[in-house]
Structure formats: C-alpha cells, structure tokens
Short mmCIF file of C-alpha atoms in Angstrom, two decimals:
data_model
loop_
_atom_site.label_atom_id
_atom_site.label_comp_id
_atom_site.label_asym_id
_atom_site.label_seq_id
_atom_site.Cartn_x
_atom_site.Cartn_y
_atom_site.Cartn_z
CA MET T 15 0.00 0.00 0.00
CA THR T 16 1.32 3.43 -0.86
CA ARG T 17 0.85 6.42 1.39
CA GLU T 18 -1.53 7.93 -1.17
CA GLU T 19 -3.67 4.77 -1.04
CA ALA T 20 -3.62 4.79 2.75
CA GLU T 21 -4.65 8.43 2.93
CA SER T 22 -7.42 7.87 0.44
CA LEU T 23 -8.82 5.00 2.53
CA LEU T 24 -8.55 6.86 5.84
CA PHE T 25 -10.11 10.00 4.40
CA ARG T 26 -12.95 7.95 2.96
CA GLU T 27 -13.57 6.29 6.33
CA ALA T 28 -13.58 9.71 8.03
CA ARG T 29 -16.06 11.07 5.50
CA LEU T 30 -18.42 8.09 5.86
CA LEU T 31 -18.44 8.49 9.65
CA ASP T 32 -18.95 12.26 9.51
CA GLU T 33 -21.81 11.82 7.02
CA ARG T 34 -23.31 9.04 9.17
CA ARG T 35 -23.09 6.57 6.29
CA PHE T 36 -22.47 3.80 8.79
CA ASP T 37 -23.48 0.88 6.59
CA GLU T 38 -20.91 1.91 4.01
CA TRP T 39 -18.41 2.34 6.86
CA LEU T 40 -19.04 -1.27 7.92
CA SER T 41 -18.32 -2.46 4.40
CA MET T 42 -14.75 -1.16 4.72
CA PHE T 43 -13.99 -3.89 7.29
CA THR T 44 -13.26 -7.62 6.98
CA ASP T 45 -15.59 -10.12 8.62
CA ASP T 46 -12.89 -11.06 11.14
CA CYS T 47 -12.07 -7.47 12.10
CA LEU T 48 -11.39 -5.81 15.43
CA TYR T 49 -12.35 -2.26 16.36
CA TRP T 50 -10.60 -1.44 19.60
CA ILE T 51 -10.39 1.62 21.85
CA PRO T 52 -8.48 0.61 24.98
CA THR T 53 -8.40 2.39 28.34
CA VAL T 54 -4.76 1.44 28.64
CA ASP T 55 -2.21 0.51 26.02
CA GLY T 56 -2.23 -3.07 27.17
CA ASP T 57 -3.80 -6.50 27.01
CA PRO T 58 -7.48 -6.45 25.96
CA GLU T 59 -8.15 -9.74 27.73
CA HIS T 60 -7.07 -8.31 31.04
CA GLU T 61 -7.95 -4.62 30.93
CA VAL T 62 -11.37 -3.20 30.28
CA SER T 63 -11.71 -1.38 26.95
CA LEU T 64 -13.94 1.48 25.90
CA VAL T 65 -14.65 -0.41 22.68
CA TYR T 66 -13.60 -3.96 21.83
CA ASP T 67 -15.84 -4.84 18.91
CA ASP T 68 -15.92 -7.64 16.43
CA ILE T 69 -17.97 -7.12 13.26
CA ALA T 70 -21.15 -8.35 14.98
CA ARG T 71 -20.84 -5.77 17.73
CA MET T 72 -19.99 -3.04 15.23
CA LYS T 73 -23.20 -3.88 13.40
CA GLU T 74 -25.04 -3.67 16.73
CA ARG T 75 -23.63 -0.21 17.27
CA VAL T 76 -24.74 0.94 13.83
CA TYR T 77 -28.20 -0.57 14.31
CA ARG T 78 -28.48 1.12 17.71
CA LEU T 79 -27.47 4.51 16.28
CA LEU T 80 -29.67 4.37 13.21
CA GLU T 81 -32.74 2.44 14.28
CA THR T 82 -33.29 2.63 18.04
CA LYS T 83 -33.99 5.27 20.65
CA ALA T 84 -30.39 5.65 21.78
CA TYR T 85 -30.96 8.60 24.07
CA ALA T 86 -27.27 9.38 24.44
CA GLN T 87 -27.35 10.09 20.69
CA MET T 88 -30.55 12.12 20.67
CA PRO T 89 -29.55 14.62 19.39
CA PRO T 90 -26.79 12.80 17.50
CA SER T 91 -23.16 13.79 17.66
CA ARG T 92 -21.91 15.83 14.76
CA THR T 93 -18.34 14.82 14.11
CA GLN T 94 -15.39 15.96 12.08
CA HIS T 95 -12.60 13.39 11.80
CA ASN T 96 -9.32 15.05 10.87
CA ILE T 97 -6.55 12.66 9.82
CA SER T 98 -2.87 13.50 9.66
CA ASN T 99 0.65 12.06 10.03
CA VAL T 100 -0.15 9.07 7.85
CA GLU T 101 2.63 6.48 7.55
CA VAL T 102 2.59 3.04 5.93
CA LEU T 103 4.87 0.72 7.89
CA ASP T 104 4.97 -2.13 5.35
CA GLY T 105 6.32 -2.19 1.82
CA PRO T 106 4.09 -1.02 -1.08
CA ASP T 107 3.73 -4.52 -2.55
CA GLU T 108 2.90 -6.44 0.63
CA PRO T 109 -0.55 -8.13 0.86
CA SER T 110 -1.21 -6.39 4.16
CA ALA T 111 -0.31 -2.96 5.44
CA ARG T 112 0.08 -1.51 8.89
CA VAL T 113 -0.86 2.15 8.78
CA VAL T 114 -0.44 4.64 11.59
CA SER T 115 -1.95 8.10 11.71
CA ASN T 116 -3.18 10.79 14.04
CA LEU T 117 -6.82 11.62 14.61
CA MET T 118 -8.14 14.97 15.77
CA LEU T 119 -11.86 14.55 16.26
CA VAL T 120 -14.19 17.48 16.80
CA GLU T 121 -17.57 16.52 18.20
CA LEU T 122 -20.71 18.45 19.02
CA ARG T 123 -24.18 17.62 20.19
CA ALA T 124 -26.38 20.59 19.53
CA GLY T 125 -28.81 21.60 22.25
CA GLY T 126 -30.99 24.41 23.47
CA ASP T 127 -29.82 27.12 25.86
CA GLY T 128 -31.31 25.39 28.87
CA GLN T 129 -29.87 21.98 28.13
CA VAL T 130 -27.02 20.63 30.22
CA GLY T 131 -24.20 18.73 28.56
CA THR T 132 -24.86 19.76 24.97
CA GLY T 133 -23.86 22.71 22.80
CA ARG T 134 -20.15 22.43 23.50
CA LEU T 135 -17.44 21.52 21.01
CA ARG T 136 -15.35 18.64 22.24
CA LEU T 137 -11.90 17.71 21.01
CA LEU T 138 -10.59 14.15 21.10
CA ALA T 139 -7.11 13.18 20.01
CA ALA T 140 -5.84 9.69 19.27
CA ARG T 141 -3.03 7.76 17.71
CA CYS T 142 -4.51 5.36 15.16
CA GLN T 143 -3.15 1.95 14.24
CA TYR T 144 -4.74 0.18 11.26
CA LEU T 145 -4.12 -3.16 9.67
CA PHE T 146 -5.35 -3.33 6.08
CA VAL T 147 -5.52 -6.56 4.12
CA ASN T 148 -5.67 -6.78 0.35
CA GLY T 149 -8.19 -8.84 -1.58
CA PRO T 150 -10.47 -7.56 -4.34
CA ASP T 151 -9.95 -4.27 -2.50
CA TRP T 152 -8.25 -3.08 0.69
CA ARG T 153 -10.21 -3.83 3.85
CA ILE T 154 -9.61 -2.93 7.48
CA ARG T 155 -8.85 -5.93 9.69
CA GLU T 156 -7.85 -3.91 12.75
CA LYS T 157 -8.62 -0.38 13.84
CA LYS T 158 -7.15 0.67 17.15
CA LEU T 159 -7.51 4.15 18.59
CA ILE T 160 -5.26 5.10 21.47
CA LEU T 161 -6.89 8.18 22.93
CA ILE T 162 -4.66 10.68 24.67
CA ASP T 163 -7.15 10.75 27.55
CA ARG T 164 -7.98 7.01 27.37
CA ASP T 165 -7.81 6.59 31.15
CA LEU T 166 -9.55 9.82 32.14
CA PRO T 167 -13.30 10.30 32.66
CA HIS T 168 -15.35 10.76 29.50
CA HIS T 169 -18.85 12.10 29.40
CA ASN T 170 -20.27 10.40 26.34
CA LEU T 171 -18.50 8.36 23.68
CA SER T 172 -21.62 6.72 22.32
CA PHE T 173 -20.94 7.83 18.74
CA ILE T 174 -18.45 6.10 16.45
CA LEU T 175 -14.94 7.44 16.80
CA MET A 10 -2.51 7.47 54.73
CA PHE A 11 -3.08 11.05 53.68
CA ASN A 12 -1.09 12.01 50.61
CA ARG A 13 0.44 15.11 52.16
CA CYS A 14 4.02 15.85 53.15
CA ARG A 15 4.26 17.02 56.75
CA HIS A 16 6.73 19.76 55.76
CA ARG A 17 4.93 21.92 53.22
CA GLY A 18 1.94 19.82 52.31
CA SER A 19 2.96 18.62 48.86
CA ALA A 20 1.48 15.36 47.62
CA VAL A 21 4.17 12.69 47.95
CA CYS A 22 2.60 10.14 45.59
CA ARG A 23 1.21 10.98 42.16
CA ASP A 24 0.77 7.52 40.70
CA GLU A 25 -2.58 5.80 40.73
CA ARG A 26 -1.07 2.36 41.22
CA GLY A 27 2.30 0.68 41.53
CA HIS A 28 4.80 -0.54 44.08
CA THR A 29 7.32 1.41 46.12
CA ASP A 30 9.32 1.13 49.32
CA GLN A 31 9.41 4.87 49.90
CA PHE A 32 7.59 8.07 49.18
CA CYS A 33 9.99 10.92 48.49
CA CYS A 34 8.46 14.39 48.53
CA PRO A 35 9.42 16.08 45.25
CA TYR A 36 9.51 19.56 46.84
CA HIS A 37 12.29 19.39 49.50
CA GLY A 38 13.18 15.72 49.47
CA TRP A 39 11.62 14.49 52.71
CA VAL A 40 11.49 10.70 52.57
CA TYR A 41 8.82 8.48 54.09
CA GLY A 42 8.67 4.70 54.27
CA ASN A 43 5.67 2.93 52.76
CA ASP A 44 4.41 2.64 56.35
CA GLY A 45 4.40 6.44 56.51
CA ALA A 46 7.34 6.78 58.92
CA LEU A 47 9.57 9.79 58.26
CA GLN A 48 12.92 8.29 57.30
CA GLY A 49 14.97 11.26 56.29
CA ILE A 50 15.16 15.06 56.02
CA PRO A 51 17.73 16.61 53.66
CA GLN A 52 20.09 19.02 55.42
CA ALA A 53 18.69 17.98 58.76
CA ASP A 54 21.01 20.42 60.59
CA GLY A 55 18.43 23.08 59.80
CA TYR A 56 16.36 21.63 62.63
CA PRO A 57 17.42 21.21 66.26
CA PRO A 58 18.78 17.77 67.19
CA THR A 59 15.77 17.32 69.45
CA LEU A 60 13.39 17.16 66.48
CA ASP A 61 11.16 14.11 66.97
CA LYS A 62 11.00 12.49 63.55
CA SER A 63 8.76 9.75 64.87
CA ALA A 64 5.98 12.32 65.29
CA LEU A 65 6.31 13.62 61.72
CA GLY A 66 5.27 10.61 59.65
CA LEU A 67 2.53 10.76 57.03
CA MET A 68 -0.85 11.09 58.75
CA HIS A 69 -2.90 7.93 58.89
CA VAL A 70 -6.62 7.78 58.23
CA PRO A 71 -8.24 7.51 61.68
CA ARG A 72 -9.90 4.17 61.08
CA VAL A 73 -9.46 1.46 58.46
CA ALA A 74 -11.30 -1.86 58.45
CA THR A 75 -11.88 -4.60 55.91
CA TYR A 76 -14.69 -6.94 55.11
CA ARG A 77 -14.07 -9.79 52.68
CA GLY A 78 -11.21 -7.92 51.14
CA LEU A 79 -13.09 -4.64 50.66
CA ILE A 80 -11.17 -1.88 52.42
CA PHE A 81 -13.18 0.86 54.13
CA ALA A 82 -11.66 3.98 55.66
CA SER A 83 -13.27 6.50 57.97
CA LEU A 84 -12.06 10.07 58.32
CA SER A 85 -13.59 10.21 61.80
CA PRO A 86 -11.98 8.58 64.83
CA HIS A 87 -15.46 8.12 66.28
CA GLY A 88 -18.58 6.41 65.06
CA GLU A 89 -19.91 2.98 64.31
CA SER A 90 -17.56 0.12 63.63
CA LEU A 91 -17.55 -1.33 60.12
CA GLU A 92 -19.42 -4.35 61.44
CA GLU A 93 -22.16 -2.12 62.84
CA ARG A 94 -22.21 -0.04 59.68
CA LEU A 95 -22.65 -3.06 57.41
CA CYS A 96 -25.31 -4.66 59.58
CA HIS A 97 -28.23 -5.20 57.19
CA VAL A 98 -26.32 -5.06 53.93
CA ARG A 99 -23.65 -7.55 54.95
CA LYS A 100 -25.42 -10.65 53.71
CA TYR A 101 -25.83 -9.05 50.29
CA VAL A 102 -22.12 -8.23 50.23
CA ASP A 103 -21.59 -11.93 50.96
CA HIS A 104 -23.82 -12.95 48.05
CA TRP A 105 -21.84 -10.65 45.82
CA CYS A 106 -18.46 -12.02 46.92
CA ASP A 107 -19.71 -15.57 46.59
CA ARG A 108 -20.32 -15.13 42.87
CA SER A 109 -16.87 -16.66 42.88
CA PRO A 110 -17.08 -20.34 43.87
CA ILE A 111 -14.10 -19.74 46.17
CA GLY A 112 -15.49 -16.45 47.47
CA THR A 113 -12.79 -14.27 45.95
CA LEU A 114 -13.22 -11.47 43.44
CA THR A 115 -10.56 -9.31 41.84
CA LEU A 116 -10.75 -5.75 40.54
CA SER A 117 -7.55 -5.83 38.55
CA ARG A 118 -8.98 -5.31 35.07
CA GLY A 119 -8.83 -1.56 34.77
CA ILE A 120 -11.41 1.18 35.18
CA HIS A 121 -14.18 2.75 33.12
CA ARG A 122 -14.48 6.38 34.08
CA PHE A 123 -17.54 8.50 33.40
CA SER A 124 -18.07 12.16 34.06
CA TYR A 125 -21.30 14.05 33.77
CA PRO A 126 -22.46 17.61 34.38
CA GLY A 127 -24.97 16.72 37.07
CA ASN A 128 -25.41 16.01 40.75
CA TRP A 129 -23.97 12.83 42.27
CA LYS A 130 -27.31 11.76 43.73
CA LEU A 131 -28.65 11.20 40.22
CA GLN A 132 -26.30 8.24 39.92
CA MET A 133 -27.09 7.13 43.48
CA ASP A 134 -30.81 7.08 42.66
CA ASN A 135 -30.38 5.40 39.27
CA GLY A 136 -28.24 2.48 40.46
CA VAL A 137 -31.07 1.03 42.57
CA ASP A 138 -33.82 2.07 40.18
CA GLY A 139 -35.57 -1.00 38.84
CA TYR A 140 -38.17 1.06 37.01
CA HIS A 141 -36.23 2.76 34.21
CA GLY A 142 -34.70 -0.24 32.45
CA ASN A 143 -37.56 -0.98 30.09
CA TYR A 144 -37.65 2.64 28.93
CA VAL A 145 -34.16 4.15 29.04
CA HIS A 146 -32.61 0.91 27.76
CA GLU A 147 -35.14 0.06 25.10
CA SER A 148 -32.33 0.64 22.62
CA PHE A 149 -30.10 -1.98 24.27
CA LEU A 150 -32.96 -4.43 24.60
CA LYS A 151 -33.57 -4.15 20.86
CA VAL A 152 -29.88 -4.77 20.23
CA VAL A 153 -29.90 -8.03 22.20
CA GLU A 154 -33.21 -9.08 20.69
CA ARG A 155 -31.81 -8.52 17.22
CA ALA A 156 -28.78 -10.61 18.18
CA GLY A 157 -31.17 -13.47 18.89
CA GLU A 158 -30.17 -13.74 22.53
CA THR A 159 -33.50 -12.95 24.14
CA SER A 160 -36.58 -10.92 23.42
CA VAL A 161 -37.65 -7.49 24.56
CA SER A 162 -40.78 -9.02 26.04
CA ASP A 163 -38.81 -11.61 28.04
CA VAL A 164 -36.52 -8.94 29.48
CA THR A 165 -39.34 -6.55 30.32
CA ALA A 166 -41.21 -9.42 31.98
CA LEU A 167 -38.13 -10.36 34.02
CA ARG A 168 -37.73 -6.78 35.11
CA ARG A 169 -41.17 -6.88 36.66
CA THR A 170 -40.17 -9.81 38.91
CA GLY A 171 -38.33 -9.75 42.22
CA TYR A 172 -38.00 -7.06 44.82
CA VAL A 173 -36.29 -3.91 45.92
CA ARG A 174 -35.11 -3.53 49.47
CA GLY A 175 -34.55 -0.38 51.50
CA LEU A 176 -32.12 -1.08 54.34
CA SER A 177 -30.74 0.82 57.30
CA HIS A 178 -27.99 3.44 56.87
CA GLY A 179 -29.35 4.46 53.46
CA ASP A 180 -28.35 1.17 51.86
CA GLY A 181 -30.56 -0.75 49.47
CA LEU A 182 -30.73 -3.07 46.53
CA ILE A 183 -32.58 -4.41 43.56
CA ASP A 184 -33.07 -8.13 44.09
CA ARG A 185 -34.28 -10.11 41.09
CA PRO A 186 -34.21 -13.86 40.52
CA TYR A 187 -31.84 -15.39 38.02
CA GLY A 188 -33.25 -14.65 34.59
CA GLY A 189 -31.28 -16.87 32.24
CA MET A 190 -30.75 -15.23 28.89
CA ALA A 191 -33.13 -12.43 29.79
CA GLY A 192 -30.71 -11.42 32.56
CA GLN A 193 -28.50 -8.80 31.15
CA PHE A 194 -24.95 -10.03 31.57
CA ASP A 195 -24.89 -13.66 30.65
CA TYR A 196 -24.55 -13.33 26.91
CA HIS A 197 -21.65 -14.95 25.11
CA ASN A 198 -20.47 -16.97 28.10
CA PRO A 199 -19.62 -20.38 26.64
CA THR A 200 -18.54 -21.63 30.07
CA LEU A 201 -21.73 -20.59 31.84
CA THR A 202 -22.99 -24.12 32.51
CA GLU A 203 -19.65 -25.07 34.00
CA TYR A 204 -19.76 -21.95 36.19
CA HIS A 205 -23.24 -22.76 37.47
CA GLY A 206 -22.02 -26.26 38.32
CA LEU A 207 -19.09 -24.85 40.28
CA LEU A 208 -21.40 -22.60 42.29
CA GLN A 209 -23.79 -25.46 43.07
CA GLN A 210 -20.88 -27.61 44.14
CA ALA A 211 -19.53 -24.88 46.40
CA TYR A 212 -22.72 -23.60 47.98
CA GLY A 213 -25.52 -26.08 47.22
CA PRO A 214 -28.33 -25.51 44.72
CA GLU A 215 -30.43 -23.17 46.87
CA ARG A 216 -27.71 -20.68 47.74
CA ALA A 217 -26.26 -20.94 44.23
CA ALA A 218 -29.63 -19.87 42.83
CA THR A 219 -29.69 -16.86 45.19
CA ILE A 220 -26.18 -15.85 44.23
CA LEU A 221 -26.99 -16.04 40.53
CA GLY A 222 -29.85 -13.58 40.87
CA GLN A 223 -29.46 -9.94 39.88
CA GLN A 224 -28.60 -7.89 42.91
CA ASN A 225 -27.56 -4.27 42.51
CA VAL A 226 -26.32 -3.53 46.02
CA PHE A 227 -25.89 0.05 47.18
CA LEU A 228 -23.86 1.10 50.20
CA PHE A 229 -24.72 4.70 51.04
CA PRO A 230 -23.48 7.17 49.98
CA ASN A 231 -21.43 6.21 46.96
CA LEU A 232 -20.58 2.52 46.56
CA PHE A 233 -22.38 0.01 44.33
CA LEU A 234 -21.69 -3.69 44.05
CA PHE A 235 -23.04 -4.77 40.67
CA GLU A 236 -22.86 -8.18 39.08
CA SER A 237 -20.34 -7.02 36.51
CA HIS A 238 -18.52 -4.24 38.34
CA VAL A 239 -17.90 -2.10 41.42
CA ARG A 240 -19.11 1.43 40.97
CA VAL A 241 -17.89 4.39 42.99
CA ILE A 242 -19.49 7.83 42.75
CA LYS A 243 -17.13 10.78 43.20
CA PRO A 244 -18.97 14.08 43.60
CA LEU A 245 -16.61 16.86 42.46
CA THR A 246 -18.98 19.82 42.65
CA VAL A 247 -22.73 20.14 43.07
CA ASP A 248 -23.18 19.63 39.32
CA HIS A 249 -20.10 17.69 38.28
CA THR A 250 -19.68 14.02 39.06
CA VAL A 251 -17.21 11.31 38.17
CA VAL A 252 -18.22 7.66 38.27
CA GLU A 253 -15.69 4.84 38.28
CA MET A 254 -16.60 1.30 37.24
CA ARG A 255 -14.15 -1.48 37.99
CA PRO A 256 -15.06 -4.75 36.29
CA VAL A 257 -15.29 -7.68 38.68
CA MET A 258 -13.43 -10.86 37.81
CA LEU A 259 -14.17 -14.15 39.55
CA GLU A 260 -11.47 -16.34 41.02
CA GLY A 261 -11.84 -20.09 40.73
CA VAL A 262 -13.64 -20.09 37.37
CA PRO A 263 -12.46 -20.83 33.81
CA HIS A 264 -10.39 -18.03 32.31
CA ASP A 265 -12.75 -17.77 29.33
CA LEU A 266 -15.64 -16.91 31.63
CA ASN A 267 -13.84 -13.83 32.93
CA THR A 268 -12.90 -12.72 29.43
CA ALA A 269 -16.53 -13.08 28.40
CA ARG A 270 -17.62 -11.14 31.51
CA LEU A 271 -15.29 -8.32 30.52
CA ARG A 272 -16.59 -8.20 26.95
CA THR A 273 -20.19 -8.35 28.14
CA HIS A 274 -19.56 -5.53 30.62
CA GLU A 275 -18.11 -3.39 27.83
CA ARG A 276 -21.15 -3.97 25.66
CA PHE A 277 -23.41 -2.12 28.09
CA PHE A 278 -21.19 -0.08 30.40
CA GLY A 279 -18.53 2.56 30.09
CA PRO A 280 -18.67 5.86 28.19
CA ALA A 281 -18.83 4.00 24.84
CA GLY A 282 -21.18 1.22 25.95
CA MET A 283 -24.64 0.69 24.51
CA GLY A 284 -26.47 1.15 27.82
CA ALA A 285 -24.77 3.29 30.44
CA PRO A 286 -24.48 6.43 28.27
CA ASP A 287 -28.28 6.44 28.02
CA ASP A 288 -28.48 6.49 31.84
CA VAL A 289 -26.06 9.40 31.95
CA GLU A 290 -28.19 11.19 29.37
CA MET A 291 -31.06 10.91 31.83
CA PHE A 292 -28.92 12.45 34.59
CA VAL A 293 -28.23 15.52 32.47
CA ASN A 294 -31.87 15.61 31.38
CA VAL A 295 -32.90 15.76 35.05
CA GLN A 296 -30.20 18.33 35.79
CA SER A 297 -31.64 20.42 32.95
CA GLY A 298 -35.29 19.85 33.82
CA LEU A 299 -34.91 20.73 37.48
CA LYS A 300 -33.89 24.24 36.51
CA ALA A 301 -37.58 24.73 35.80
CA ARG A 302 -38.83 25.83 39.19
CA ALA A 303 -42.45 25.08 38.48
CA VAL A 304 -42.70 22.74 41.47
CA ASP A 305 -40.34 22.07 44.36
CA TRP A 306 -40.76 18.32 44.53
CA MET A 307 -40.07 15.15 42.62
CA ILE A 308 -42.17 12.04 43.14
CA LEU A 309 -40.44 9.28 45.08
CA SER A 310 -43.52 7.50 46.36
CA ARG A 311 -43.63 4.61 43.93
CA GLY A 312 -44.67 1.48 45.84
CA LEU A 313 -45.09 3.27 49.16
CA HIS A 314 -48.61 1.87 49.43
CA ARG A 315 -47.50 -1.72 48.92
CA GLU A 316 -44.13 -1.99 50.64
CA VAL A 317 -43.85 -4.18 53.72
CA ARG A 318 -41.37 -4.39 56.57
CA ASN A 319 -40.00 -7.91 56.79
CA GLU A 320 -38.67 -9.68 59.88
CA ASP A 321 -35.15 -8.36 59.20
CA GLY A 322 -36.41 -4.78 59.23
CA GLU A 323 -36.05 -4.37 55.48
CA LEU A 324 -38.59 -2.30 53.60
CA VAL A 325 -39.47 -4.56 50.68
CA GLY A 326 -41.25 -3.49 47.54
CA ALA A 327 -41.84 -4.75 44.04
CA SER A 328 -38.71 -4.55 41.88
CA THR A 329 -39.77 -1.32 40.18
CA ASP A 330 -40.61 0.44 43.45
CA GLU A 331 -38.58 3.20 45.07
CA ALA A 332 -37.92 1.80 48.55
CA PRO A 333 -34.10 1.94 48.13
CA GLN A 334 -34.19 5.52 46.90
CA ARG A 335 -36.33 6.53 49.88
CA ALA A 336 -33.87 4.82 52.23
CA ALA A 337 -30.96 6.67 50.63
CA TYR A 338 -32.62 10.08 50.59
CA ARG A 339 -33.79 9.71 54.19
CA GLU A 340 -30.24 8.98 55.29
CA TRP A 341 -28.97 11.86 53.20
CA ARG A 342 -31.53 14.19 54.82
CA ARG A 343 -30.63 12.94 58.28
CA LEU A 344 -26.95 13.63 57.70
CA MET A 345 -27.41 16.98 55.96
CA CYS A 346 -29.88 18.57 58.38
CA VAL A 347 -28.55 20.44 61.39
CA ASP A 348 -31.74 19.49 63.17
CA PRO A 349 -32.70 16.18 61.59
CA PRO A 350 -36.38 15.40 61.33
CA GLY A 351 -36.44 12.39 63.60
CA GLU A 352 -33.86 9.72 64.18
CA ARG A 353 -32.47 7.41 61.53
CA PHE A 354 -35.47 6.04 59.76
CA PRO A 355 -36.84 3.54 60.61
CA TRP A 356 -34.34 1.54 62.61
CA ALA A 357 -33.49 4.01 65.36
#
C-alpha cells in the first residue's frame, strides 16, 4: 500500500463516519475485524476497553445509532474526523499494510440554551493503528484508537470514533 | 494514609497504582517509608537535634477496616464500627463475593471512568432504580433481541419480577431472581454451565440460585456492588460528578468466563457502551429539567402503598418500586440537616 492509497482510505472512512453513512463504513472492514479503543495501552483480555468490537458488535452499534432510541445520541453527535501524520509501515507490494496516523476529532451535540451537557465543542485526540488486508480491494482488519485521555473520565462516547 | 508531606503539604505520591518502598516528597526531598514513617530530612542540621522524627510521619486515616477484602476507611476517629455499619447489607455483600465459587473477586482489570455535568445523587438514585430499564434501555434491549439472545418481552417481563429492598444506613438493593438469557450479563459466556455447576458444588443448589440472581447492592453514599462491576461515585462539585466502574473478575472459574464477563460488561457499560451512556443522558436531562422551578418536589412515592417491613427490618417493595431511593434520601436528609427530622429512619 502506498501512502496515497492509505490516505485515500482513511479519508474515505472519516467522511463516511462524519456523514453518518455507517453501513458503508461497515463495508470497509473484513468479517474477522477488530475495532478497539483501549483504556490502557495493554492486554485487551485483562484490561477493560472502551470499545472492543468484532464485526457483529460493530453492526449492533450501527443498528443502535440508526434504528433505536439511543438517548445518548438524541440529538446525534456531529463529528469531524481530521486525519494526519499518515505512515505506511509495510512495503508497497505487501498483501497487508500496517498504517499509523493521528486523529483529531471534533464533536458536538447541539442543544438548546437550557440543556445541560450539549452545545459544547469537544476535542478528542488519538493515535490510530490500522491493519489493512488486500483482496479484491483493501479492507480494514484492525482499527485501534489510542486516545490521549484514554484513562480519564469521559462524558459520552456513544458515537463512532 | 493522607497524601500530604508534613513539611509543606505537597502530595508525595502521584501515581494511581504501583509498588514502592518509599515516598519521596518532590519539593524538599523528605522521605517516608511505605508505612508512613519519616525516614529522612535533607540538610537535617536546619532543625534542632531534638526534632522528633517519629511524630512527623505521614498522617494515617483515623480508622481502616476490611470486610471480605473490601477496604473501608473512615475520616472520623469516632462512630460505628464497620461491622455495625454493614449490619443489614452484609449478607448481600456476601452474596456478591460468593459469585466466585471460592469467594474471591478481583478488581484488577482496569477502570471505566464516566463524568457528567450533574449532581452525584442522580447516579445514586439510578443504580437502585428498577423502574427505568424498560424505557431508558429500550435501545439496548432491541440490540440483544436482534442478536437473537433474548426478546424485549422476556426482558421486560423479568424486570417486573423480584424485589427492591430499603435497608438501614441508606443502603438498598434491587433483588431479582436469576433470569437466564433475559438477565442482562450472561450473553456470550460459553462456560456458563460449567460456572453454574461450580457454584452449586460450592454452595448447594439453593444458595447458588440466590447468588446467581441480579442484585444491585448500594452502600450509602457512593458505593455500588453490581454483578459485573464495582461502581464508585465521586462528587466533584454540586453539578459535576465522576463515576468509576471497575469490572469484577471471579477467582476459581475458567479463564474464558472472565474474558466473556469483561466483553459483556463493555457492551453495556462505560462511556462507549450501549447502555450506560443512556443512563447518563437521563442524569443531564434531570439536571436540565430541574432548573424549571415550576414545582419544588419530585415524586419518590412509587410502591409506598405496597411496601412491607419484613422480619429483618427491610422495607421490601416490588422490583420497580422506590424503597431503596427513599432509604438513601432519608439517610442523606438525616446527615445533611442540622436538626434532623427524627432519628435514623426507621431503625433508630
């Protein structure tokens, strides 16, 4: 994978999330994928994670956001995923590619003047580690977000990061 | 011990966890042993030789006591003993600990931390609220129904069974029978049958069945013992609260069961879970709504007409009633009022 290919894929993923095209976002992943947001940079079997999803749980998340009364997402988060510092760690002709990048995520839930907990821009920052595998097209097998504030209190991370 | 150097008051330890033999104050280098004893003062000739170092150790919390490995500290040298404090809730703490067939739980699997812009009592109230689940968590119920694990109607039916209990000291619990797949935290546990067998072997079928029930146990003012985790409420200001959830792992069970418990906990709880954020949304909704000063009161009378006092002195209601909330708010009122309206209700 070249850096241009990696950027194109990461930008597309960011756009699909920001436009809430979650079903198309799911189609970027393999069936044996992992979507992981740890609370520590450690062992997922032994430390609780914020997100530790296989494809079934990712589909649950999308279903919950799009088709159920998920009150923590009413109103829904508006997001802007900004990707930078993209590096491809494996050679351009390898069948898989580890890609690292930075994510600066701006999030807002709009709300009226009297509402508590809405109407404020929030900034989340993470190091991203992806594993892409090549088939008919490139798919994501692993997406890991290491949030700067992974072990601090968060108010609401019920949208897709 | 209090995290405060005796010299100028600097915190001597800034790590959340770890191991050390000594605490060295970063400000002027005073060194304390991990028992708190003052071991050394740099340039000690600045003090007279008569200085009594043995009186200048880190200050100890007045009283510390443990029950089944849970450590409780009191900032007052006076008051009830831990045994007296736990009186009515103790047997429910035992049930909780005995979810492990060898009676040992560990909290070593990290922490989910929540914050919300609302009062701490909103979380206190919610943790023993058996009424909201069918409504606030409709979204989660649909998720598990869609996964083919149970049905919304089975879960809502289960949530109408069992009891709530208001205890002395502001404690209380939700107490529902074991609900199989309609119970919330059993999904994806391939070793569940083996686990049930281990419990029956250890405690006999009757007690095993009790232990397997859903009990959300609340120890006033800020400690919850849930099936999947320990929850501690930390009020920071009147409208800013942090909640910490430590997943509970069971000793003496197959490793895969604990991994499954962790994954199942994450599905619902934590800031990115598919359940708990909806609870927190209700806290901020209440914090918003109460700004409307149309009336001074909320309604906490659910089940008041049908609750009964049992032989242990517990106030017992149906599982969606508000007996535990009333117990908690009565204790809160008793402690907060200069001139409390009556003695501790109703066990004085």
